[in-house]
Tab-separated table of C-alpha atoms in Angstrom:
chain	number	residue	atom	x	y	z
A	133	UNK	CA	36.278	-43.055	0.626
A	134	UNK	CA	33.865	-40.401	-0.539
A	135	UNK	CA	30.293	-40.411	0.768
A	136	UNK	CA	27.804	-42.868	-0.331
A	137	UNK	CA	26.766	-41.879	-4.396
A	138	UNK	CA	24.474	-44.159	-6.060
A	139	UNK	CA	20.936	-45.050	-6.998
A	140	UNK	CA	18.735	-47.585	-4.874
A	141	UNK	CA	17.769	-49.260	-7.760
A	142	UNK	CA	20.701	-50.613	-8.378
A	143	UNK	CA	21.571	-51.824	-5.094
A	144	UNK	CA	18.146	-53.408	-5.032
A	145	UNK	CA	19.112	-55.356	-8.253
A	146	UNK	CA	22.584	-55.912	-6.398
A	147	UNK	CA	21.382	-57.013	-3.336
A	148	UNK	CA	18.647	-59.434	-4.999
A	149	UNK	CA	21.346	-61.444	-6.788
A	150	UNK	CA	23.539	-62.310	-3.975
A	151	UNK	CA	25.487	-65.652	-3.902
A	152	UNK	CA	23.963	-67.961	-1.594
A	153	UNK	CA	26.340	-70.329	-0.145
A	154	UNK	CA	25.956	-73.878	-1.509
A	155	UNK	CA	25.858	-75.857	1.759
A	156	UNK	CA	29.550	-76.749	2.114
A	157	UNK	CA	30.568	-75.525	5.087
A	158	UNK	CA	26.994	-76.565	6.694
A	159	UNK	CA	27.719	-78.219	10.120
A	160	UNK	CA	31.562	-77.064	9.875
A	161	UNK	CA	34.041	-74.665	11.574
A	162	UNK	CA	34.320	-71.267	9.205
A	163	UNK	CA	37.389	-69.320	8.938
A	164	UNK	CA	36.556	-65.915	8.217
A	165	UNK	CA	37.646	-62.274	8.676
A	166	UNK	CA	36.536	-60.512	11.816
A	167	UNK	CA	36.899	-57.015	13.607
A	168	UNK	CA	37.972	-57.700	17.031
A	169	UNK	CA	38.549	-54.802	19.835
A	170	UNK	CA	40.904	-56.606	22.822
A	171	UNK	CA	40.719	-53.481	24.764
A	172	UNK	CA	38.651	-50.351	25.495
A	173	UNK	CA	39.400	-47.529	22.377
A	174	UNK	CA	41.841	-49.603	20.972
A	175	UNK	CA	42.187	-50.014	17.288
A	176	UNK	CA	39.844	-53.013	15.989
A	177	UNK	CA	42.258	-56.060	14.441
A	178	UNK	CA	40.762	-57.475	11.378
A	179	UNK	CA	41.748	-60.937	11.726
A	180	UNK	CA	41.205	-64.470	10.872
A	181	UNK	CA	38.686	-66.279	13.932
A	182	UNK	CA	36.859	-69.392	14.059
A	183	UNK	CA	33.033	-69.283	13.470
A	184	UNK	CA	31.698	-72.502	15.527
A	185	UNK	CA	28.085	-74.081	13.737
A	186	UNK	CA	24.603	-73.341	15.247
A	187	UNK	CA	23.981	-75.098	17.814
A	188	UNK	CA	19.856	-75.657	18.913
A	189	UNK	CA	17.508	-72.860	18.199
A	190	UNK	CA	20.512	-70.671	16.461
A	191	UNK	CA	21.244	-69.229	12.977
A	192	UNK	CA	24.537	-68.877	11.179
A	193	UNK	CA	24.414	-65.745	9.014
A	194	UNK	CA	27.004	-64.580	5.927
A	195	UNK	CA	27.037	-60.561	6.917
A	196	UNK	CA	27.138	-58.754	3.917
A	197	UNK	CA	26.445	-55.210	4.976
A	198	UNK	CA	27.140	-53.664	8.838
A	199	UNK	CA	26.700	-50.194	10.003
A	200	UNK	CA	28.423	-48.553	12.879
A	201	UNK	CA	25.712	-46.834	15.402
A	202	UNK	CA	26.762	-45.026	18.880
A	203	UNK	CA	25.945	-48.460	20.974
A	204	UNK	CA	29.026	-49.567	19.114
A	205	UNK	CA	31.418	-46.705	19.823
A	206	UNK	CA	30.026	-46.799	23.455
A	207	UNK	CA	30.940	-50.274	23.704
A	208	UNK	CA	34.307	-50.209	21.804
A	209	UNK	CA	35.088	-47.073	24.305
A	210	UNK	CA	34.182	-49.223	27.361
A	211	UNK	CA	32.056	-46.153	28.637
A	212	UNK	CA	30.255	-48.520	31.550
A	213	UNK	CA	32.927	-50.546	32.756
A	214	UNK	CA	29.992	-53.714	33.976
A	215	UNK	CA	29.709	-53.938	29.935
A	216	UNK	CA	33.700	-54.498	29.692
A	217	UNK	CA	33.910	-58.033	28.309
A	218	UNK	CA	37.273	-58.516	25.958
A	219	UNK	CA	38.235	-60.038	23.211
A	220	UNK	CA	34.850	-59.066	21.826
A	221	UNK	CA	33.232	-58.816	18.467
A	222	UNK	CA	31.415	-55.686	18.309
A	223	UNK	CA	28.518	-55.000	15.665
A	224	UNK	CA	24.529	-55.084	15.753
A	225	UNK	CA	22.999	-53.211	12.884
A	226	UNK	CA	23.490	-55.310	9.591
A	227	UNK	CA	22.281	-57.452	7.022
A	228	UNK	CA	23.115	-60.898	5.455
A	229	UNK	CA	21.762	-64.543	4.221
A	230	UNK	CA	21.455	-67.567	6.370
A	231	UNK	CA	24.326	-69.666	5.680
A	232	UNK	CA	22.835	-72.777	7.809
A	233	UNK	CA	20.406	-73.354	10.973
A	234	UNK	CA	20.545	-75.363	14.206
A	235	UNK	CA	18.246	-77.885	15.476
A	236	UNK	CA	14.715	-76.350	15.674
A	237	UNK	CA	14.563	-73.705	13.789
A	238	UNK	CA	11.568	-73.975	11.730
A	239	UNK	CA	10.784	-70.164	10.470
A	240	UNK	CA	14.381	-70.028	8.724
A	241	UNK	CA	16.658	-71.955	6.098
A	242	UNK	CA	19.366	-71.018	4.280
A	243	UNK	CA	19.635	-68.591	1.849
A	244	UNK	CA	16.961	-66.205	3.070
A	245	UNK	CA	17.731	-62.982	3.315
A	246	UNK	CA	17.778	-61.303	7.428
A	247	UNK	CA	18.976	-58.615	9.328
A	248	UNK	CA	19.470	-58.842	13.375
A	249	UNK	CA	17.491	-57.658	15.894
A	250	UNK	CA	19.120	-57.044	19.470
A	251	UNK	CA	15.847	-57.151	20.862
A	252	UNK	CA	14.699	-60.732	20.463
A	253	UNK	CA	10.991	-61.918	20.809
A	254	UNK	CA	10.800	-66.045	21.119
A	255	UNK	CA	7.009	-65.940	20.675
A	256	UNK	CA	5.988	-67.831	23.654
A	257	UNK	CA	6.866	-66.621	26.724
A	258	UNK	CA	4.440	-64.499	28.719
A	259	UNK	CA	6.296	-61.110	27.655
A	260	UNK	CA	6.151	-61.768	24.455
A	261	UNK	CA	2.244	-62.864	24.498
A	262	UNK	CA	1.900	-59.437	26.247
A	263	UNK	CA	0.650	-56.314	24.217
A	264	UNK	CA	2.105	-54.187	26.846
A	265	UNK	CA	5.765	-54.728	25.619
A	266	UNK	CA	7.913	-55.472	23.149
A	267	UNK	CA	10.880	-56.995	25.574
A	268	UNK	CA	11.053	-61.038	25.762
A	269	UNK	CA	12.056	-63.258	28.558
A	270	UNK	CA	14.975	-64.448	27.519
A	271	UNK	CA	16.138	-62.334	24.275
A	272	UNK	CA	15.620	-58.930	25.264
A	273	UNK	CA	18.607	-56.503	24.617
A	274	UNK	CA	21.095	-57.367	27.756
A	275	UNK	CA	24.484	-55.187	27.156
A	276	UNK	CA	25.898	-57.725	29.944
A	277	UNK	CA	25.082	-60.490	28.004
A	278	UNK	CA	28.405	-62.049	26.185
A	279	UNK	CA	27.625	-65.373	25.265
A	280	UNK	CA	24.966	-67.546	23.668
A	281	UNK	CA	21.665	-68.826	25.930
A	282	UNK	CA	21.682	-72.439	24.266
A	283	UNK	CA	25.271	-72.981	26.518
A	284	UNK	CA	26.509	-70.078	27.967
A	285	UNK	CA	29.845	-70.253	25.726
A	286	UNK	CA	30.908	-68.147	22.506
A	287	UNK	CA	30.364	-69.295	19.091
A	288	UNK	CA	33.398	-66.825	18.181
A	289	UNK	CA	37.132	-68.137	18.950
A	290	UNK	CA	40.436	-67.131	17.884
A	291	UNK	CA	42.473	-69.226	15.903
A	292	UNK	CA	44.508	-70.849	18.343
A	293	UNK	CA	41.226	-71.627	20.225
A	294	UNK	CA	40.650	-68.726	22.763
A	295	UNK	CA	36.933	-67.400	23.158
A	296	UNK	CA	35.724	-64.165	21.574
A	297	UNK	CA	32.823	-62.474	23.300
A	298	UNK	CA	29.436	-62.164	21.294
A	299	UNK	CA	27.750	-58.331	21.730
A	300	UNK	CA	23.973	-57.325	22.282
A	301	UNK	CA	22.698	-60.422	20.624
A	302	UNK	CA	24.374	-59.943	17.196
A	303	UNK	CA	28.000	-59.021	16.628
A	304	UNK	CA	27.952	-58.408	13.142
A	305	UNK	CA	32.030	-57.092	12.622
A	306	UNK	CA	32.201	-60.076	10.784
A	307	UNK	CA	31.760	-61.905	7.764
A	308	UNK	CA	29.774	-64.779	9.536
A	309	UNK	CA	28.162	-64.651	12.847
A	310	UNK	CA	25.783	-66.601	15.120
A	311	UNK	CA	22.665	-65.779	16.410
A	312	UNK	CA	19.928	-66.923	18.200
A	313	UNK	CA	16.973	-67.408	16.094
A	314	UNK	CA	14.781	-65.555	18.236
A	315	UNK	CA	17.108	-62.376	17.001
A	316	UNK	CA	16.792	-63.352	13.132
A	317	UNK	CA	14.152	-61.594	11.070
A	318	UNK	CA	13.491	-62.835	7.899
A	319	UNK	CA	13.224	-60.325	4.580
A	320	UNK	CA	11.348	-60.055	1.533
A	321	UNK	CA	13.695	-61.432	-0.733
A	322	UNK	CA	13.797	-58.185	-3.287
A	323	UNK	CA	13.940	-56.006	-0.143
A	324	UNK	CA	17.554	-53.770	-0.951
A	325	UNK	CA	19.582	-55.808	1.582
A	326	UNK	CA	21.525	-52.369	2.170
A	327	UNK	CA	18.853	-50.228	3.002
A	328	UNK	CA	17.437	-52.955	5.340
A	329	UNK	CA	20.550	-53.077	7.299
A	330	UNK	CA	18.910	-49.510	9.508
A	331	UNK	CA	16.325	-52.125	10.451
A	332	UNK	CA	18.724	-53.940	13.053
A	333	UNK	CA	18.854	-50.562	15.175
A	334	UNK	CA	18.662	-46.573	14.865
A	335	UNK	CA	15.642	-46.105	12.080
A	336	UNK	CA	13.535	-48.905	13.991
A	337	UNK	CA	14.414	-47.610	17.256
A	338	UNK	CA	13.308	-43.521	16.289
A	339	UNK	CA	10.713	-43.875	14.110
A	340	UNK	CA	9.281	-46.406	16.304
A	341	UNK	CA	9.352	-44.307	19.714
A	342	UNK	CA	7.224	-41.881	17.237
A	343	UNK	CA	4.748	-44.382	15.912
A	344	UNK	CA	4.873	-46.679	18.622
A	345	UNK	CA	5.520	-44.900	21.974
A	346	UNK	CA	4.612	-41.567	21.754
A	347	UNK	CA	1.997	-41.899	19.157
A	348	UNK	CA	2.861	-38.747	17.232
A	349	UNK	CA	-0.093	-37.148	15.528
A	350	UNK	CA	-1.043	-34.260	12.980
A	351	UNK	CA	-0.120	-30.752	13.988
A	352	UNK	CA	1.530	-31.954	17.435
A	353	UNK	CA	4.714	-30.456	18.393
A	354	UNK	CA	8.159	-31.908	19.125
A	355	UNK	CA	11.893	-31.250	20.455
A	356	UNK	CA	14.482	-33.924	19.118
A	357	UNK	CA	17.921	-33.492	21.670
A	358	UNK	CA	20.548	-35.363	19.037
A	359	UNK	CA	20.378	-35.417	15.434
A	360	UNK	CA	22.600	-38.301	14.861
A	361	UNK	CA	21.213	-41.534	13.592
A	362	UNK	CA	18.462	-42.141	15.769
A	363	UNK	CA	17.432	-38.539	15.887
A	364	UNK	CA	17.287	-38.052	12.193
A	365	UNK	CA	15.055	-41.499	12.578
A	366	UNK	CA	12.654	-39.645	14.837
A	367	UNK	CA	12.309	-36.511	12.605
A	368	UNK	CA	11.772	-38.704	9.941
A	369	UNK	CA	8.848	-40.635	11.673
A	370	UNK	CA	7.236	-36.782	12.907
A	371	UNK	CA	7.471	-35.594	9.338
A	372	UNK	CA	5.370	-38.848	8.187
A	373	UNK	CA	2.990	-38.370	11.095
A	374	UNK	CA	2.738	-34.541	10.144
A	375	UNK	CA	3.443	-32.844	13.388
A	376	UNK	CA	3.387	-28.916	13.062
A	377	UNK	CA	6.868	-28.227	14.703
A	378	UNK	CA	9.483	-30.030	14.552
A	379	UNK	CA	12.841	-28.363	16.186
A	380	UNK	CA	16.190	-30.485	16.254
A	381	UNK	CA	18.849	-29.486	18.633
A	382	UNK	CA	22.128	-30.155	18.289
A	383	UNK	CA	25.921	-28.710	19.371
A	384	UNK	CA	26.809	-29.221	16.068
A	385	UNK	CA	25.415	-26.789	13.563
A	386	UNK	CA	26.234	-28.852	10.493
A	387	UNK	CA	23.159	-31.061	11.672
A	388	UNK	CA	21.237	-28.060	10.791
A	389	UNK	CA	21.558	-29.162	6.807
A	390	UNK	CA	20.439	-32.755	7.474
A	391	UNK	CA	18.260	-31.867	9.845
A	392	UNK	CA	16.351	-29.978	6.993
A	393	UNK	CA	17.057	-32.596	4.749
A	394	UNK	CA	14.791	-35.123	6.515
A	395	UNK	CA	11.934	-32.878	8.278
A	396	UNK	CA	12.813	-30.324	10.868
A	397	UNK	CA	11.249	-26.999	11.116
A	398	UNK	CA	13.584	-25.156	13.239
A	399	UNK	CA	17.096	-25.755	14.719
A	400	UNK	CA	19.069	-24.499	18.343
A	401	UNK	CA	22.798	-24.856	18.804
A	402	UNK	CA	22.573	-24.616	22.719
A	403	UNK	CA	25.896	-22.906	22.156
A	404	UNK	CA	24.757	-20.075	20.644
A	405	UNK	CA	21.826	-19.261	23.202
A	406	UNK	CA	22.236	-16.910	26.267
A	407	UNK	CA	19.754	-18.994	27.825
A	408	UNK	CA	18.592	-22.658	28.787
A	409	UNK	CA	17.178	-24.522	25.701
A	410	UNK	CA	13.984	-25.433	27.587
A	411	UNK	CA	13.302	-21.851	27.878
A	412	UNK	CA	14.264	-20.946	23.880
A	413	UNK	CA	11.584	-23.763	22.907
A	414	UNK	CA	8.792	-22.461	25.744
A	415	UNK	CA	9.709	-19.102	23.053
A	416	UNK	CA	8.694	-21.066	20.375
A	417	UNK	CA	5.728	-23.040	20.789
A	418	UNK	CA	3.958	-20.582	23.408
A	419	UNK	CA	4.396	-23.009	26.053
A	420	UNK	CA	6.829	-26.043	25.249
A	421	UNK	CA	6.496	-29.552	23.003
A	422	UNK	CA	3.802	-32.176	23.127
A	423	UNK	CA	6.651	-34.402	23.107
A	424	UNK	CA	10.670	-34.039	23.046
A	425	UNK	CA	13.275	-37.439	22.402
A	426	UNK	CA	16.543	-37.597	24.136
A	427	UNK	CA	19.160	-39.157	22.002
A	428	UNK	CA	22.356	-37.937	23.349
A	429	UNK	CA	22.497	-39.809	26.947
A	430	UNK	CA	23.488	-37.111	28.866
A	431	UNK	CA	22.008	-36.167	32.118
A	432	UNK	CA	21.733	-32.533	31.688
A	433	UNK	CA	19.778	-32.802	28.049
A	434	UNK	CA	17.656	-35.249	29.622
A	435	UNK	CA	16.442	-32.433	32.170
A	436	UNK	CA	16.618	-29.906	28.748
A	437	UNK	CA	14.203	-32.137	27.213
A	438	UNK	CA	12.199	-33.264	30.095
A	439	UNK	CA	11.466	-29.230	31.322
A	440	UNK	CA	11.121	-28.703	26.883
A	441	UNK	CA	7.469	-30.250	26.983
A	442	UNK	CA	4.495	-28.440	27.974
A	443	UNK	CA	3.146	-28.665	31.638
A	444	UNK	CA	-0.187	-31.050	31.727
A	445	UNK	CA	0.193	-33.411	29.381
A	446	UNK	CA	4.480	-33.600	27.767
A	447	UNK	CA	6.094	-36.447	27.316
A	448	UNK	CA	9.662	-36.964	27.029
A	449	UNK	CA	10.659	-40.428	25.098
A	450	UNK	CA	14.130	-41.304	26.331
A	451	UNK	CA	16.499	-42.648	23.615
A	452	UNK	CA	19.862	-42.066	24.619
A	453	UNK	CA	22.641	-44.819	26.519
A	454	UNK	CA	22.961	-43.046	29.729
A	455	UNK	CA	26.201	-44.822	31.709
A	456	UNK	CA	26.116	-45.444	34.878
A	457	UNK	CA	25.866	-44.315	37.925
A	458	UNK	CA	23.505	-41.926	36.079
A	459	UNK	CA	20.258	-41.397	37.639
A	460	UNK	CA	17.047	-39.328	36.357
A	461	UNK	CA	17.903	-35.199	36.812
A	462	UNK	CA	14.253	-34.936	38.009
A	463	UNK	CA	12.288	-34.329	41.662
A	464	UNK	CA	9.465	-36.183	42.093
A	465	UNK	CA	7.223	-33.514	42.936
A	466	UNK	CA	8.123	-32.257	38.787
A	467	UNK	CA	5.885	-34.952	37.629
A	468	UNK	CA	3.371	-33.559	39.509
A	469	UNK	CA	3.082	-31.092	37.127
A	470	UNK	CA	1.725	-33.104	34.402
A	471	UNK	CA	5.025	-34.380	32.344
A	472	UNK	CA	6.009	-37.799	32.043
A	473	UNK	CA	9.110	-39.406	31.286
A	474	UNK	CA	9.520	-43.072	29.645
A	475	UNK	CA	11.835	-45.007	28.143
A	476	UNK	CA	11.580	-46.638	23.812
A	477	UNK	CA	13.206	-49.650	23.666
A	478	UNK	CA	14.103	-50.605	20.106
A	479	UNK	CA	10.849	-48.202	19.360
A	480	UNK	CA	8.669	-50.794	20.984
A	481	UNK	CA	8.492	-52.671	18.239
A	482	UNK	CA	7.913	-56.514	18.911
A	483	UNK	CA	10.912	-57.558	16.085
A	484	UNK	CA	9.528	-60.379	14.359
A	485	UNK	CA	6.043	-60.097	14.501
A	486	UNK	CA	5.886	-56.631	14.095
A	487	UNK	CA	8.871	-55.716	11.912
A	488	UNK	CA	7.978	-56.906	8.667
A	489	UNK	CA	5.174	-54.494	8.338
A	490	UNK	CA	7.759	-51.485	8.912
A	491	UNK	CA	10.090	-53.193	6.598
A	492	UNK	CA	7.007	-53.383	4.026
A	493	UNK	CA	6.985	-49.598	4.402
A	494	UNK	CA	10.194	-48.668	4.061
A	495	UNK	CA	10.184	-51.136	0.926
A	496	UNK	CA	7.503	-48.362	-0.425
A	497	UNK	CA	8.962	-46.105	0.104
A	498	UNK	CA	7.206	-44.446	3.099
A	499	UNK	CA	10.499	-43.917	5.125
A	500	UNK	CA	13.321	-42.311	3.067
A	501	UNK	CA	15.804	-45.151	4.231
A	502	UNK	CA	18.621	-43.547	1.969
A	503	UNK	CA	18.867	-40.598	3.394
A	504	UNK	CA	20.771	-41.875	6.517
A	505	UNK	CA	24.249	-44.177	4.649
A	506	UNK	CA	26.482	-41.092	4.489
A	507	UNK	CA	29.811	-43.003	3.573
A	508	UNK	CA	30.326	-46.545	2.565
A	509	UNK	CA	33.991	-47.838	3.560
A	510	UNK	CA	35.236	-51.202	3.056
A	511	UNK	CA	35.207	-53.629	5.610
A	512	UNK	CA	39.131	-53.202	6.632
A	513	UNK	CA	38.525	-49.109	7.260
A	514	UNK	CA	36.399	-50.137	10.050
A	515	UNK	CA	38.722	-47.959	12.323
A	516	UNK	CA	38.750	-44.945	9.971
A	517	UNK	CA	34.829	-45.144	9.859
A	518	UNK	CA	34.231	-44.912	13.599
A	519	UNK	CA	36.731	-41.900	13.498
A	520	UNK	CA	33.712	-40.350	11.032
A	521	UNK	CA	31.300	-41.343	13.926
A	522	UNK	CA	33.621	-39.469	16.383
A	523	UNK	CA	34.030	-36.361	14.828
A	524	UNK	CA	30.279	-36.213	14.049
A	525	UNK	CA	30.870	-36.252	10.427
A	526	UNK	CA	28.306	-39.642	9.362
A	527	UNK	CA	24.964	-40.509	10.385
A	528	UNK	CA	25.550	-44.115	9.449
A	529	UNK	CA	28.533	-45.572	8.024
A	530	UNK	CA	27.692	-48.675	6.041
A	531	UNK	CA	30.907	-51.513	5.656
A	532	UNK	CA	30.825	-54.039	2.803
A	533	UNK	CA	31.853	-57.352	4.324
């Protein structure tokens, strides 16, 4: 399918007018269509499973959008073999409508219109009462994590009765899915369901390590190491905040035309230098970044970016899924010199509480949300669109389910 053409309008209109289901299968077993990987790199089978009701404190949600972000292909490539949990539904950024709620849930019905968030925030335990973070007790993102809390057993099953592991709180390759209500956040109704899908993961997560973590201000300087999704997310959120510089780095030059599309200033292939990138931005900024993002998860552009900021007062905002048994590419006695190193999780945004105002934005128009759907596929070419994600050639891949 060609890339996504199309005016947000419409989908707006679209995604306002969406059938809402009218409360048959409430408390019942669904049979729906799901995207199931049984093995690491092996082709997802879109089959029939069984979708089991919300149990206490959980939501059942129709998925009508899901986009494919690098967590995904990590996961579906089994990368860190401690995350290797099979048959599993894969899936986390999306959007849909609450088909029916378990015992509990008070701040959702049916019918409302939600996206996922991986990174759950229950509102009452002593994380989530904490201004110093935007993890939770209990609903944080956990990669290890394959079932529900409420019981410790999968809401997914095949259809002669076998479980089918859950992923990162959400597993959204599929057409109905179960979540814990702590990992629900509820839309404005005319918000452009389609759009708001980026919410779940990559726009949230790099324009909130801008906003949120490093604070990004007028006329600061920055190095972005990745300009997929969540690196295009980050430029995006530096181009709001107005910093001066903005240089994206990427192995592949055709990033160099999106990069430009959303914000940055200047662009390095580290393939085409005859030296170490850290020194080629020291070049450019008379002394390195205020701040540089790793989105790639690779040790060596971790040290890139790291040695990329300026001595005294840089900051490097990690991004990127490092597998293990990677460990920092840093001495001690380099932090000595003034640069820090930290770590964004889902941008430090506190999902539900804090969300809504971002979403509010975006609905505004502050954040160019459109810019980052490069294709739309159907939901069966799920295998053909993380072969686009492979080969580098889509920022975000949006399936219809």
């Amino acid at each position: 399918m060609s890339p996504r053409m199309g005016c947000l309008e419409n989908d707006c209109a679209k995604s306002c007018s969406i059938h809402v289901d009218d409360g048959s299968t409430v408390g019942k077993v669904i049979t729906c269509k799901a995207a199931v990987v049984y093995a690491p790199g092996q082709p997802m089978i879109v089959e029939d499973i069984l979708v089991a009701p919300p149990q206490k404190m959980e939501v059942r949600v129709k998925i009508l959008f899901s986009s494919i972000c690098h967590s995904d292909l990590s996961a579906w490539l089994g990368k860190n073999e401690a995350e290797r949990v099979f048959p599993r539904i894969l899936g986390h950024e999306a959007s849909g409508v609450v088909e029916s709620v378990g015992e509990g849930v008070g701040d959702l019905k049916p019918g409302d219109h939600v996206v996922p968030i991986f990174n759950g925030e229950c509102g009452d335990c002593a994380y989530c009462k904490s201004e110093k973070t935007n993890l939770c007790k209990d609903y944080r993102v956990n990669p290890l994590k394959s079932t529900m809390i409420n019981d410790g057993k999968c809401r997914f099953s095949s259809k002669d009765g076998n479980p089918i592991y859950h992923f990162l709180n959400a597993s959204t390759f599929t057409q109905y899915t179960v979540l814990d209500s702590a990992c629900v956040l509820k839309l404005d109704p005319l918000a452009p369901l389609k759009t708001m899908t980026l919410l779940s993961c990559g726009v949230s997560t790099g324009l909130g390590a801008v906003w949120n973590t490093a604070d990004v201000q007028a006329g600061d300087t920055i190095a972005v190491f990745g300009l997929g999704g969540v690196g295009l997310a980050v430029v995006e959120g530096a181009r709001i905040r107005g910093a001066s510089k903005i240089i994206g780095i990427d192995t592949n030059s055709s990033k160099h035309i999106k990069g430009e599309a959303v914000g940055i200033t200047h662009f390095i292939n580290p393939k085409e230098l005859d030296k170490p990138v850290h020194e080629k931005i020291h070049e450019m900024t008379g002394g390195g970044v205020h701040y540089s993002f790793e989105c790639v998860g690779h040790p060596d552009v971790l040290r890139d970016a790291f040695l990329s900021t300026s001595d005294g007062w840089g900051l490097t905002v990690v991004l990127g899924i490092h597998t293990s048994p990677t460990t920092l590419p840093i001495h001690p006695m380099e932090l000595f010199d003034g640069r820090r190193v930290v770590a964004s999780v889902f941008g430090d945004f506190k999902g539900k509480s804090q969300l809504p105002h971002f979403a509010k934005q975006c609905m505004e128009g502050v954040v160019k949300l459109d810019e980052f759907i490069t294709h739309e596929m159907e939901f069966e070419q799920i295998n053909e669109a993380f072969q686009l994600l492979i080969e580098g050639k889509s920022l975000r891949c949006l399936l219809r389910l």
